[in-house]
Amino acid sequence: MRVGVEVGGTFTDLVAVEGGKVVVTKVPSTPKSPDVGAFAALTASGIDLARISDLGHGSTVATNAVLERKGAAVAFIATQGFRDLLFMQRHDRRNIYDLFYAKPAPPVRRKDCFEATERLRADGSVEMPLDEAKARTELIPVLKSGGYRAVAICLLNAYANPAHEKRLAALIAEALPGVLVTCSHQVAREFREFERASTTLLSAYVQPVIDGYLHRFESKLADAGFTGRFTVMQSNGGRLPAEAMRQSAITALYSGPAAGVVGATRQAARSGYRDLITFDMGGTSTDVCLVQDGRPSLASESEIDGLPIRTPVLDIVSVGAGGGSIAWVDDGGMLRVGPQSAGADPGPACYGKGGTEPATTDAHIVIGTIRPGAFLGGRMTLDGDAARRAFEPIAARFGLGIEQAASSALQLADANIVRAIQLVSTERGRDPRDYALVPFGGAGPLHAARIAEELGISTIVVPPNAGVISAYGLVASDYTKFDAVTRKMKLDDAAAAEAGKTFAEMRARLAAQFADMKLPGDLDYTHTLEMRFVGQAFEVGVEVPADRLGSLDGAYLAGLFADAHHRTFMHGATLDRAVEIVTLRVGATLPIGTIPQLDREKLAARAPEQAKIFHGEAWLDCARHTAEALASGQKIVGPAVIEGYTATTWVPPGWTAELDPADNLILRRS
Amino acid sequence: MSQLGPIDYAVISQALIASAREMGVKLIRSAYSTILREARDGSAGLMDRFGNTVAQAELIPMQLGPIGETLRACLRRHPVETLKEGDFLINNDPFEGGQHIPDVFIFTPIFVAGRAGKSQLVGFGASVAHHLDLGGGAPGLNIHASDVYQEGIRFPPSKYDFQRDWNGGSFERLVTANVRVPDLTIGDFNAQFAANAIGVLRVKQLCDRYGADKVEAAMKEMQDYSERRVRAAIAQAPKGIFYGEDAVDDDGLTDEPLVVKAKVTISDDSVEIDFEGTCGQVKRNLNCPYSSTLSAALSCVKSVLTSPDIPYNEGMARPIVIKVPYGSLLNPRPPAPVRARMIPAYRVFNAVMKAMAQALPDRVIATGFDCTTAFCLSNLGEKGYSVYLEIFGGGYGASRGADGCDAVDSPLSNCSNAPVESLDIDYDFFRIVGYELAPDSFGLGARRGGAGFSRRCEILKNDVQLAVYSDRFRLAPEGLLGGEPGQRGYCRVHRANGTVEELKSKAAIDLAKGDIVEMFVGGGAGFGRVEERPDAMIDRDLADGLLTRDPRPARKLAAE
């Protein structure tokens, strides 16, 4: 049996898959010790732990350790003259008119930052050797007296030559056993010292926390008779064995959204859809990602709390539009939705827990798409009158009916999501009309059709159990690790050959790491060259097709680059300038083999009922179906509402819905 | 908003803002010169067909403010009716709506299919970039220029055809022939054209989706919206006449401070700022063109009066009247040199801020180091010029509620630093050997100013030129409500032979292998009396080594 346990901010979700049988469980999260909620979910599901062969886990432990500043006591070491690297940052401001601006605060104080006497040049050659005596007599004693649990080292140009970092780390490890030492060349072997230093520091900061958490989790599992493989989700969309993750904590940040994308991608692939835009609409935000030929797009950098993290992550854009997002009028008289959210407590007005401000969930009740008595499969009753009352002030302000006001709020939430989708598609040179939309999360399928219409998308794939796709993604994802090396060279045939050679070395390194993790099997590799025109500062990632790796030449790579550059920036297609390779990146993936099937959970089916939905400017009569009552191949013509346990789908006029053999609900625009 | 519902308005306006942001991101990310790509000294926006700013990528406040002025100067010569698809407008003339020579503004008209199949101009994609070198008397920066002609090539408000005149055309060749690093400069121009093209495309898509009439109505409403929000903020402010004053150290020739005076009159729903009494224009590049003065004053008022989420567009400026005497430092007659206009522009910002502090002490900050330090190293090698130019800020002023921001670009600008590792890759004639926060560089107070910093460069070859302009080497930033002043800046050359040379704030000098240049920019001033500073904040700065002397024993002594 394969089991995924995803700890979210509000709920802990569990999906267990065995043969054709699916068990879905939702329990409240326990933010103080997330493992308690995770074990509560296991208990509630009634699963015998001894029967689990594969347990995938995702949690917000790493993310929260940073956001709540609950990581390890960490010291930071830089090259002489650059102790303040983490505070200087990039000298810019995020908000240019804010007089009271403060920079993002790294989880370390200036008193915890030290220097090593040494200097390397850009090509890795030594300008000034590492002063080992000084490190022994001056640096190590203060590290010792400071009581640090972790040390992060980021020396200038160490990406080109890690020798000084390695030597310094060895000296510290020798003198201070038990202190965890993290070097920049291990976490991000790329140039730009501040970004690399920030990544190194955050990694050192969360590692002891992840290490402790996973250790605790593993021993609890062992006590309960679990003997299967325990794996943890990463932000790059792949898993690692828990043991390996304890050495590579930085990739555990934001693993939840990544798991959702993988789950949605895998489930859509079962119906043959591989070019996708996924959107996960939860309580407070919506996460959007573009998937090309079954592979989610990657970004080479992300950030947490304003601090950069230089490791590959799924290219997910988040906007503050969720079921709890509040509609309001600003002091210039403009109607807005989010980013403030009613959260889970008090929640939208309809929760009846004291919330009075109108949230998107309230709007759905007002227009009829959500039935107050049927939320979460009828397990939660909502207050419809409270939802209507919440929209009265906005209706009065704009001279609208209450349902018009609610409908307006929903349109604005949709517009926010549309902009997020444009960010990952049109702004990256991709046309959203070439993709199928895959909505999930509790609120996604209710909004999907209108968003598709705005973007000209004509196909929507609604996965079954759309509310627990992230947990499914945990057991449907492969094992993945990335390696990157900055090696700047002007692009010509010799550089192309050199790139081919470097790629081979990187593959060998990754293969050895998989062997160390006791993950046998044939690895799939992706090869990316980050290139730019000579003189530029930002690179464009270009994936090199596997079948061309043996025969790379300068002209071929230059052509790939020019296409990619022109697609994004609308200039540079003519190649009248020299191109350079900056960074090489290899991803190694061990496929998990058979993908577990996510089917509908079978609930008691009811006959369709009549319903009234406010759409456009009028109330429409339509049918309300239960997802469980649908037969494979049955066509539902919109307007219609299809209710499931964890999510409800809205099929507007002009759309038809059909349940396919993979249990996906396919919506098509006629 | 007759034909425009609240939803259409919200959706279209947000889409226009998103488009402007996308233009800005792509301008920076596809640029070539360090000043544009790393320092991000460029901006972008969308304009309506009357030449008003509608939406902007929030990059550099100074460049953003008067884009409308710059475009309208072009439209006076080349009215909208005379423009056709494929044209572009260009302007960097400090005396006709531009700022200083390096900031080149390019505007691309947006045509959409209008009524009866005729094409209709709905607005402009706009971008501005600080170009690394546009010729003139010295690479990157000619601090000795005594008129604008010595500062580089001037593009008066003019119109060209992109297909005919660029991409190998006559205009492109004219530019190429007059700049020292044409590869980078032409690359940066191309990044500007591409950013504009993206803006044009996005607006066309919006017009296809919603109709040009609705898009134009939204453009108008966005300006009205910002105007309403600014007027609402003014209505809440105390009414009266307030005065503020600050000064530039000197003009680089004499030791006379250059005084900037602002009289701010806050009435029911408008603000008037009059710079009467400001000193006359000067012989070196510290003159501030009218557009720059306008921009600095507006940025200050916007920052103080309104929350940061109010979009900056033409409507914002409507309630604010600005009067600047012609022939003064802040509205010079041609052909005055203006390259270092950011420095007097900061004194405009400071003088207006000090005046507003009397009305709204809780919404202002004390004076920061508030200066653009332009630091330029160049070397002529066998393969031509190599030019490095970087912009440094300093520490921010403190406020009622918070310490000033440490080591950040100053309020009118927003340039990033260049990564040391990227400089190591790109330049072989110098190396950065230190980049550190400066302890005790801020003014203490109930809240302290932001810390300043130093950046040290080791010179690796002979025949390297340094050109620098900065300020506040003589006149420190003043504290507010009892706060102490911030530290002054300096630039020192530690010669290979052991001697140390102290440079003036505006200087050019030859350097040789082994020299180390130390550029120090100071911190911001404090807010409120240091006696009111919480112990925990003092202890923290002491432990972090940002403060080397405990102010408390002295305080106790003074009380006895």
PDB file of N, CA and C in Angstrom, chain A residues 81 84 89-93 96-97 101 103 110-111 119 127 157 192-193 196 330-332 334 336 408 411 419 423 427 454 488 533 535-537 568 570-571 577, chain B residues 7 14 21-22 26 30 32 37-38 183 187 198 209 225 228-229 309 312 393 396 406-407 409-411 413-417 420-421 424-425 431-432 435 437 544:
ATOM      1  N   GLY A  81      36.532  40.846   4.703  1.00  0.00           N
ATOM      2  CA  GLY A  81      36.027  42.060   4.070  1.00  0.00           C
ATOM      3  C   GLY A  81      34.548  41.963   3.709  1.00  0.00           C
ATOM      4  N   ASP A  84      29.508  41.293   6.190  1.00  0.00           N
ATOM      5  CA  ASP A  84      28.149  41.826   6.190  1.00  0.00           C
ATOM      6  C   ASP A  84      27.315  41.441   4.967  1.00  0.00           C
ATOM      7  N   GLN A  89      22.935  42.665   1.325  1.00  0.00           N
ATOM      8  CA  GLN A  89      21.997  42.144   0.335  1.00  0.00           C
ATOM      9  C   GLN A  89      22.246  42.775  -1.019  1.00  0.00           C
ATOM     10  N   ARG A  90      21.186  43.226  -1.712  1.00  0.00           N
ATOM     11  CA  ARG A  90      21.414  43.768  -3.048  1.00  0.00           C
ATOM     12  C   ARG A  90      21.232  45.287  -3.100  1.00  0.00           C
ATOM     13  N   HIS A  91      21.124  45.949  -1.927  1.00  0.00           N
ATOM     14  CA  HIS A  91      21.181  47.416  -1.890  1.00  0.00           C
ATOM     15  C   HIS A  91      19.914  48.061  -2.452  1.00  0.00           C
ATOM     16  N   ASP A  92      18.886  47.232  -2.753  1.00  0.00           N
ATOM     17  CA  ASP A  92      17.660  47.792  -3.328  1.00  0.00           C
ATOM     18  C   ASP A  92      16.495  47.628  -2.345  1.00  0.00           C
ATOM     19  N   ARG A  93      15.354  48.215  -2.715  1.00  0.00           N
ATOM     20  CA  ARG A  93      14.156  48.123  -1.885  1.00  0.00           C
ATOM     21  C   ARG A  93      13.029  47.479  -2.689  1.00  0.00           C
ATOM     22  N   ILE A  96       9.353  50.970  -3.410  1.00  0.00           N
ATOM     23  CA  ILE A  96      10.211  52.132  -3.585  1.00  0.00           C
ATOM     24  C   ILE A  96       9.707  53.385  -2.873  1.00  0.00           C
ATOM     25  N   TYR A  97       8.418  53.437  -2.529  1.00  0.00           N
ATOM     26  CA  TYR A  97       7.926  54.656  -1.889  1.00  0.00           C
ATOM     27  C   TYR A  97       7.728  54.491  -0.386  1.00  0.00           C
ATOM     28  N   TYR A 101      10.960  51.567   5.192  1.00  0.00           N
ATOM     29  CA  TYR A 101      11.371  50.279   4.648  1.00  0.00           C
ATOM     30  C   TYR A 101      12.409  49.586   5.530  1.00  0.00           C
ATOM     31  N   LYS A 103      14.890  45.949   5.381  1.00  0.00           N
ATOM     32  CA  LYS A 103      15.281  44.840   4.516  1.00  0.00           C
ATOM     33  C   LYS A 103      14.777  43.514   5.091  1.00  0.00           C
ATOM     34  N   ARG A 110      24.396  40.083  13.279  1.00  0.00           N
ATOM     35  CA  ARG A 110      25.735  40.474  12.837  1.00  0.00           C
ATOM     36  C   ARG A 110      26.806  39.900  13.744  1.00  0.00           C
ATOM     37  N   LYS A 111      26.472  39.760  15.034  1.00  0.00           N
ATOM     38  CA  LYS A 111      27.456  39.238  15.976  1.00  0.00           C
ATOM     39  C   LYS A 111      27.786  37.773  15.681  1.00  0.00           C
ATOM     40  N   ARG A 119      41.329  34.494  -0.355  1.00  0.00           N
ATOM     41  CA  ARG A 119      40.617  35.063  -1.501  1.00  0.00           C
ATOM     42  C   ARG A 119      40.931  34.254  -2.755  1.00  0.00           C
ATOM     43  N   GLU A 127      44.213  33.750  -4.945  1.00  0.00           N
ATOM     44  CA  GLU A 127      44.813  35.078  -4.814  1.00  0.00           C
ATOM     45  C   GLU A 127      45.510  35.176  -3.446  1.00  0.00           C
ATOM     46  N   ASN A 157      33.821  33.292  -4.773  1.00  0.00           N
ATOM     47  CA  ASN A 157      34.272  32.471  -5.908  1.00  0.00           C
ATOM     48  C   ASN A 157      34.453  30.988  -5.562  1.00  0.00           C
ATOM     49  N   ARG A 192      27.145  34.703  -7.867  1.00  0.00           N
ATOM     50  CA  ARG A 192      26.337  35.708  -7.173  1.00  0.00           C
ATOM     51  C   ARG A 192      26.362  35.381  -5.680  1.00  0.00           C
ATOM     52  N   GLU A 193      27.268  36.052  -4.966  1.00  0.00           N
ATOM     53  CA  GLU A 193      27.580  35.647  -3.598  1.00  0.00           C
ATOM     54  C   GLU A 193      26.427  35.838  -2.610  1.00  0.00           C
ATOM     55  N   ARG A 196      23.888  33.005  -3.034  1.00  0.00           N
ATOM     56  CA  ARG A 196      24.442  31.731  -2.594  1.00  0.00           C
ATOM     57  C   ARG A 196      24.597  31.704  -1.065  1.00  0.00           C
ATOM     58  N   ASP A 330     -11.531  49.880  -1.305  1.00  0.00           N
ATOM     59  CA  ASP A 330     -10.435  50.689  -0.761  1.00  0.00           C
ATOM     60  C   ASP A 330     -10.821  52.162  -0.706  1.00  0.00           C
ATOM     61  N   ASP A 331      -9.957  52.999  -0.160  1.00  0.00           N
ATOM     62  CA  ASP A 331     -10.381  54.386   0.068  1.00  0.00           C
ATOM     63  C   ASP A 331     -10.382  55.234  -1.202  1.00  0.00           C
ATOM     64  N   GLY A 332     -10.053  54.630  -2.343  1.00  0.00           N
ATOM     65  CA  GLY A 332     -10.263  55.322  -3.615  1.00  0.00           C
ATOM     66  C   GLY A 332     -11.536  54.830  -4.281  1.00  0.00           C
ATOM     67  N   MET A 334     -12.352  51.584  -5.018  1.00  0.00           N
ATOM     68  CA  MET A 334     -12.209  50.447  -5.918  1.00  0.00           C
ATOM     69  C   MET A 334     -12.507  49.150  -5.170  1.00  0.00           C
ATOM     70  N   ARG A 336     -12.013  45.404  -4.320  1.00  0.00           N
ATOM     71  CA  ARG A 336     -10.841  44.529  -4.368  1.00  0.00           C
ATOM     72  C   ARG A 336     -11.140  43.212  -3.650  1.00  0.00           C
ATOM     73  N   SER A 408     -19.555  39.837  -8.608  1.00  0.00           N
ATOM     74  CA  SER A 408     -18.440  40.739  -8.908  1.00  0.00           C
ATOM     75  C   SER A 408     -17.182  40.333  -8.142  1.00  0.00           C
ATOM     76  N   GLN A 411     -15.623  37.442  -9.808  1.00  0.00           N
ATOM     77  CA  GLN A 411     -14.928  37.819 -11.041  1.00  0.00           C
ATOM     78  C   GLN A 411     -13.558  38.422 -10.741  1.00  0.00           C
ATOM     79  N   ARG A 419      -4.250  36.608 -13.864  1.00  0.00           N
ATOM     80  CA  ARG A 419      -2.952  37.304 -13.956  1.00  0.00           C
ATOM     81  C   ARG A 419      -1.806  36.387 -13.535  1.00  0.00           C
ATOM     82  N   LEU A 423       1.344  35.150 -15.851  1.00  0.00           N
ATOM     83  CA  LEU A 423       2.733  35.268 -15.415  1.00  0.00           C
ATOM     84  C   LEU A 423       3.537  34.018 -15.768  1.00  0.00           C
ATOM     85  N   GLU A 427       3.842  35.587 -20.120  1.00  0.00           N
ATOM     86  CA  GLU A 427       5.088  36.283 -19.813  1.00  0.00           C
ATOM     87  C   GLU A 427       6.311  35.417 -20.054  1.00  0.00           C
ATOM     88  N   GLU A 454     -11.706  33.339 -19.729  1.00  0.00           N
ATOM     89  CA  GLU A 454     -10.896  34.561 -19.800  1.00  0.00           C
ATOM     90  C   GLU A 454      -9.612  34.340 -20.605  1.00  0.00           C
ATOM     91  N   LYS A 488      31.601  29.608 -16.640  1.00  0.00           N
ATOM     92  CA  LYS A 488      31.357  30.576 -17.708  1.00  0.00           C
ATOM     93  C   LYS A 488      32.289  30.333 -18.878  1.00  0.00           C
ATOM     94  N   PHE A 533      23.444  36.300 -23.726  1.00  0.00           N
ATOM     95  CA  PHE A 533      24.314  37.023 -24.636  1.00  0.00           C
ATOM     96  C   PHE A 533      25.454  37.621 -23.814  1.00  0.00           C
ATOM     97  N   GLY A 535      27.588  39.960 -22.001  1.00  0.00           N
ATOM     98  CA  GLY A 535      27.250  41.302 -21.532  1.00  0.00           C
ATOM     99  C   GLY A 535      26.002  41.317 -20.681  1.00  0.00           C
ATOM    100  N   GLN A 536      25.102  40.325 -20.878  1.00  0.00           N
ATOM    101  CA  GLN A 536      23.884  40.303 -20.068  1.00  0.00           C
ATOM    102  C   GLN A 536      24.174  39.760 -18.674  1.00  0.00           C
ATOM    103  N   ALA A 537      23.229  39.986 -17.747  1.00  0.00           N
ATOM    104  CA  ALA A 537      23.437  39.527 -16.378  1.00  0.00           C
ATOM    105  C   ALA A 537      22.509  38.392 -16.002  1.00  0.00           C
ATOM    106  N   THR A 568      10.854  34.851 -24.741  1.00  0.00           N
ATOM    107  CA  THR A 568      10.600  35.584 -23.507  1.00  0.00           C
ATOM    108  C   THR A 568      10.723  37.094 -23.684  1.00  0.00           C
ATOM    109  N   MET A 570      11.299  38.955 -26.679  1.00  0.00           N
ATOM    110  CA  MET A 570      10.906  39.557 -27.948  1.00  0.00           C
ATOM    111  C   MET A 570      12.049  40.308 -28.618  1.00  0.00           C
ATOM    112  N   HIS A 571      13.263  39.962 -28.336  1.00  0.00           N
ATOM    113  CA  HIS A 571      14.382  40.414 -29.139  1.00  0.00           C
ATOM    114  C   HIS A 571      15.530  39.433 -28.995  1.00  0.00           C
ATOM    115  N   ARG A 577      25.119  38.611 -31.804  1.00  0.00           N
ATOM    116  CA  ARG A 577      25.985  38.797 -30.660  1.00  0.00           C
ATOM    117  C   ARG A 577      26.508  37.455 -30.178  1.00  0.00           C
TER     118      ARG A 577
ATOM    119  N   ILE B   7     -16.224  46.228 -12.197  1.00  0.00           N
ATOM    120  CA  ILE B   7     -15.437  45.024 -12.434  1.00  0.00           C
ATOM    121  C   ILE B   7     -14.486  45.225 -13.603  1.00  0.00           C
ATOM    122  N   GLN B  14      -5.825  46.615 -13.248  1.00  0.00           N
ATOM    123  CA  GLN B  14      -4.808  45.713 -12.715  1.00  0.00           C
ATOM    124  C   GLN B  14      -3.987  45.095 -13.845  1.00  0.00           C
ATOM    125  N   ARG B  21       4.606  46.307 -15.165  1.00  0.00           N
ATOM    126  CA  ARG B  21       5.584  45.566 -14.361  1.00  0.00           C
ATOM    127  C   ARG B  21       6.370  44.587 -15.240  1.00  0.00           C
ATOM    128  N   GLU B  22       5.648  43.897 -16.119  1.00  0.00           N
ATOM    129  CA  GLU B  22       6.317  42.944 -17.020  1.00  0.00           C
ATOM    130  C   GLU B  22       7.334  43.669 -17.909  1.00  0.00           C
ATOM    131  N   LYS B  26      11.408  42.788 -17.915  1.00  0.00           N
ATOM    132  CA  LYS B  26      12.105  42.339 -19.123  1.00  0.00           C
ATOM    133  C   LYS B  26      13.154  43.345 -19.587  1.00  0.00           C
ATOM    134  N   SER B  30      16.969  41.657 -19.782  1.00  0.00           N
ATOM    135  CA  SER B  30      17.603  41.421 -21.072  1.00  0.00           C
ATOM    136  C   SER B  30      18.616  42.512 -21.407  1.00  0.00           C
ATOM    137  N   TYR B  32      22.280  44.815 -21.063  1.00  0.00           N
ATOM    138  CA  TYR B  32      23.687  44.435 -21.214  1.00  0.00           C
ATOM    139  C   TYR B  32      24.639  45.148 -20.258  1.00  0.00           C
ATOM    140  N   ARG B  37      21.570  46.337 -16.030  1.00  0.00           N
ATOM    141  CA  ARG B  37      21.195  44.959 -15.719  1.00  0.00           C
ATOM    142  C   ARG B  37      21.400  44.624 -14.249  1.00  0.00           C
ATOM    143  N   GLU B  38      22.482  45.095 -13.636  1.00  0.00           N
ATOM    144  CA  GLU B  38      22.717  44.772 -12.229  1.00  0.00           C
ATOM    145  C   GLU B  38      22.178  45.877 -11.333  1.00  0.00           C
ATOM    146  N   ASP B 183      28.579  48.237 -28.124  1.00  0.00           N
ATOM    147  CA  ASP B 183      27.973  46.926 -27.967  1.00  0.00           C
ATOM    148  C   ASP B 183      26.951  46.915 -26.838  1.00  0.00           C
ATOM    149  N   GLY B 187      22.824  47.341 -27.217  1.00  0.00           N
ATOM    150  CA  GLY B 187      22.093  46.251 -26.559  1.00  0.00           C
ATOM    151  C   GLY B 187      21.046  46.781 -25.594  1.00  0.00           C
ATOM    152  N   ILE B 198       6.558  44.877 -25.730  1.00  0.00           N
ATOM    153  CA  ILE B 198       5.749  44.029 -24.847  1.00  0.00           C
ATOM    154  C   ILE B 198       4.559  44.822 -24.314  1.00  0.00           C
ATOM    155  N   ARG B 209      -9.817  42.329 -26.130  1.00  0.00           N
ATOM    156  CA  ARG B 209     -10.694  41.630 -25.193  1.00  0.00           C
ATOM    157  C   ARG B 209     -11.841  42.519 -24.733  1.00  0.00           C
ATOM    158  N   TYR B 225      -8.602  58.041 -10.002  1.00  0.00           N
ATOM    159  CA  TYR B 225      -8.558  57.271  -8.753  1.00  0.00           C
ATOM    160  C   TYR B 225      -7.375  57.718  -7.892  1.00  0.00           C
ATOM    161  N   ARG B 228      -8.035  61.160  -6.530  1.00  0.00           N
ATOM    162  CA  ARG B 228      -8.967  61.145  -5.389  1.00  0.00           C
ATOM    163  C   ARG B 228      -8.267  60.726  -4.117  1.00  0.00           C
ATOM    164  N   ARG B 229      -7.428  59.679  -4.220  1.00  0.00           N
ATOM    165  CA  ARG B 229      -6.790  59.186  -3.000  1.00  0.00           C
ATOM    166  C   ARG B 229      -5.790  60.205  -2.457  1.00  0.00           C
ATOM    167  N   ASP B 309       0.521  51.608  -1.745  1.00  0.00           N
ATOM    168  CA  ASP B 309      -0.221  50.875  -2.779  1.00  0.00           C
ATOM    169  C   ASP B 309      -0.934  51.788  -3.774  1.00  0.00           C
ATOM    170  N   TYR B 312       1.299  55.148  -8.889  1.00  0.00           N
ATOM    171  CA  TYR B 312       1.873  56.446  -9.250  1.00  0.00           C
ATOM    172  C   TYR B 312       1.518  56.719 -10.707  1.00  0.00           C
ATOM    173  N   GLY B 393      24.048  54.229  -2.275  1.00  0.00           N
ATOM    174  CA  GLY B 393      23.139  55.026  -1.440  1.00  0.00           C
ATOM    175  C   GLY B 393      23.803  55.335  -0.124  1.00  0.00           C
ATOM    176  N   TYR B 396      19.291  55.248   5.625  1.00  0.00           N
ATOM    177  CA  TYR B 396      18.035  56.002   5.631  1.00  0.00           C
ATOM    178  C   TYR B 396      17.890  56.779   6.935  1.00  0.00           C
ATOM    179  N   ASP B 406      19.406  50.204   6.899  1.00  0.00           N
ATOM    180  CA  ASP B 406      20.866  50.195   6.742  1.00  0.00           C
ATOM    181  C   ASP B 406      21.254  49.996   5.273  1.00  0.00           C
ATOM    182  N   ALA B 407      22.312  50.682   4.854  1.00  0.00           N
ATOM    183  CA  ALA B 407      23.011  50.360   3.604  1.00  0.00           C
ATOM    184  C   ALA B 407      22.094  50.004   2.449  1.00  0.00           C
ATOM    185  N   ASP B 409      19.961  51.806  -1.250  1.00  0.00           N
ATOM    186  CA  ASP B 409      19.964  52.965  -2.129  1.00  0.00           C
ATOM    187  C   ASP B 409      19.006  54.012  -1.577  1.00  0.00           C
ATOM    188  N   SER B 410      19.294  55.268  -1.886  1.00  0.00           N
ATOM    189  CA  SER B 410      18.549  56.390  -1.310  1.00  0.00           C
ATOM    190  C   SER B 410      17.154  56.504  -1.928  1.00  0.00           C
ATOM    191  N   PRO B 411      16.271  57.275  -1.263  1.00  0.00           N
ATOM    192  CA  PRO B 411      14.837  57.229  -1.575  1.00  0.00           C
ATOM    193  C   PRO B 411      14.447  57.518  -3.033  1.00  0.00           C
ATOM    194  N   SER B 413      16.031  56.763  -5.709  1.00  0.00           N
ATOM    195  CA  SER B 413      16.624  55.820  -6.643  1.00  0.00           C
ATOM    196  C   SER B 413      16.373  54.420  -6.110  1.00  0.00           C
ATOM    197  N   ASN B 414      16.814  53.412  -6.817  1.00  0.00           N
ATOM    198  CA  ASN B 414      16.657  52.046  -6.296  1.00  0.00           C
ATOM    199  C   ASN B 414      17.615  51.110  -7.019  1.00  0.00           C
ATOM    200  N   CYS B 415      18.864  51.487  -7.075  1.00  0.00           N
ATOM    201  CA  CYS B 415      19.842  50.681  -7.796  1.00  0.00           C
ATOM    202  C   CYS B 415      20.337  49.537  -6.914  1.00  0.00           C
ATOM    203  N   SER B 416      20.529  48.384  -7.544  1.00  0.00           N
ATOM    204  CA  SER B 416      21.128  47.249  -6.840  1.00  0.00           C
ATOM    205  C   SER B 416      22.639  47.370  -6.915  1.00  0.00           C
ATOM    206  N   ASN B 417      23.315  46.631  -6.056  1.00  0.00           N
ATOM    207  CA  ASN B 417      24.761  46.535  -6.208  1.00  0.00           C
ATOM    208  C   ASN B 417      25.081  45.471  -7.257  1.00  0.00           C
ATOM    209  N   VAL B 420      29.901  40.975  -6.292  1.00  0.00           N
ATOM    210  CA  VAL B 420      31.358  41.028  -6.357  1.00  0.00           C
ATOM    211  C   VAL B 420      31.864  39.939  -7.307  1.00  0.00           C
ATOM    212  N   GLU B 421      31.217  38.788  -7.273  1.00  0.00           N
ATOM    213  CA  GLU B 421      31.657  37.695  -8.149  1.00  0.00           C
ATOM    214  C   GLU B 421      31.409  38.010  -9.619  1.00  0.00           C
ATOM    215  N   ASP B 424      34.225  40.299 -10.563  1.00  0.00           N
ATOM    216  CA  ASP B 424      35.446  39.499 -10.709  1.00  0.00           C
ATOM    217  C   ASP B 424      35.500  38.844 -12.087  1.00  0.00           C
ATOM    218  N   ILE B 425      34.336  38.436 -12.592  1.00  0.00           N
ATOM    219  CA  ILE B 425      34.295  37.810 -13.916  1.00  0.00           C
ATOM    220  C   ILE B 425      34.499  38.853 -15.019  1.00  0.00           C
ATOM    221  N   ARG B 431      39.418  44.992  -8.296  1.00  0.00           N
ATOM    222  CA  ARG B 431      38.745  43.934  -7.533  1.00  0.00           C
ATOM    223  C   ARG B 431      38.191  44.567  -6.269  1.00  0.00           C
ATOM    224  N   ILE B 432      36.961  44.173  -5.899  1.00  0.00           N
ATOM    225  CA  ILE B 432      36.392  44.664  -4.634  1.00  0.00           C
ATOM    226  C   ILE B 432      37.009  43.846  -3.497  1.00  0.00           C
ATOM    227  N   TYR B 435      33.389  45.217   1.637  1.00  0.00           N
ATOM    228  CA  TYR B 435      32.048  45.769   1.453  1.00  0.00           C
ATOM    229  C   TYR B 435      31.350  45.590   2.784  1.00  0.00           C
ATOM    230  N   LEU B 437      29.267  47.225   6.490  1.00  0.00           N
ATOM    231  CA  LEU B 437      28.496  48.214   7.229  1.00  0.00           C
ATOM    232  C   LEU B 437      29.466  49.045   8.064  1.00  0.00           C
ATOM    233  N   ASP B 544      26.109  43.659  18.308  1.00  0.00           N
ATOM    234  CA  ASP B 544      26.349  43.429  16.888  1.00  0.00           C
ATOM    235  C   ASP B 544      27.522  44.244  16.356  1.00  0.00           C
TER     236      ASP B 544
END
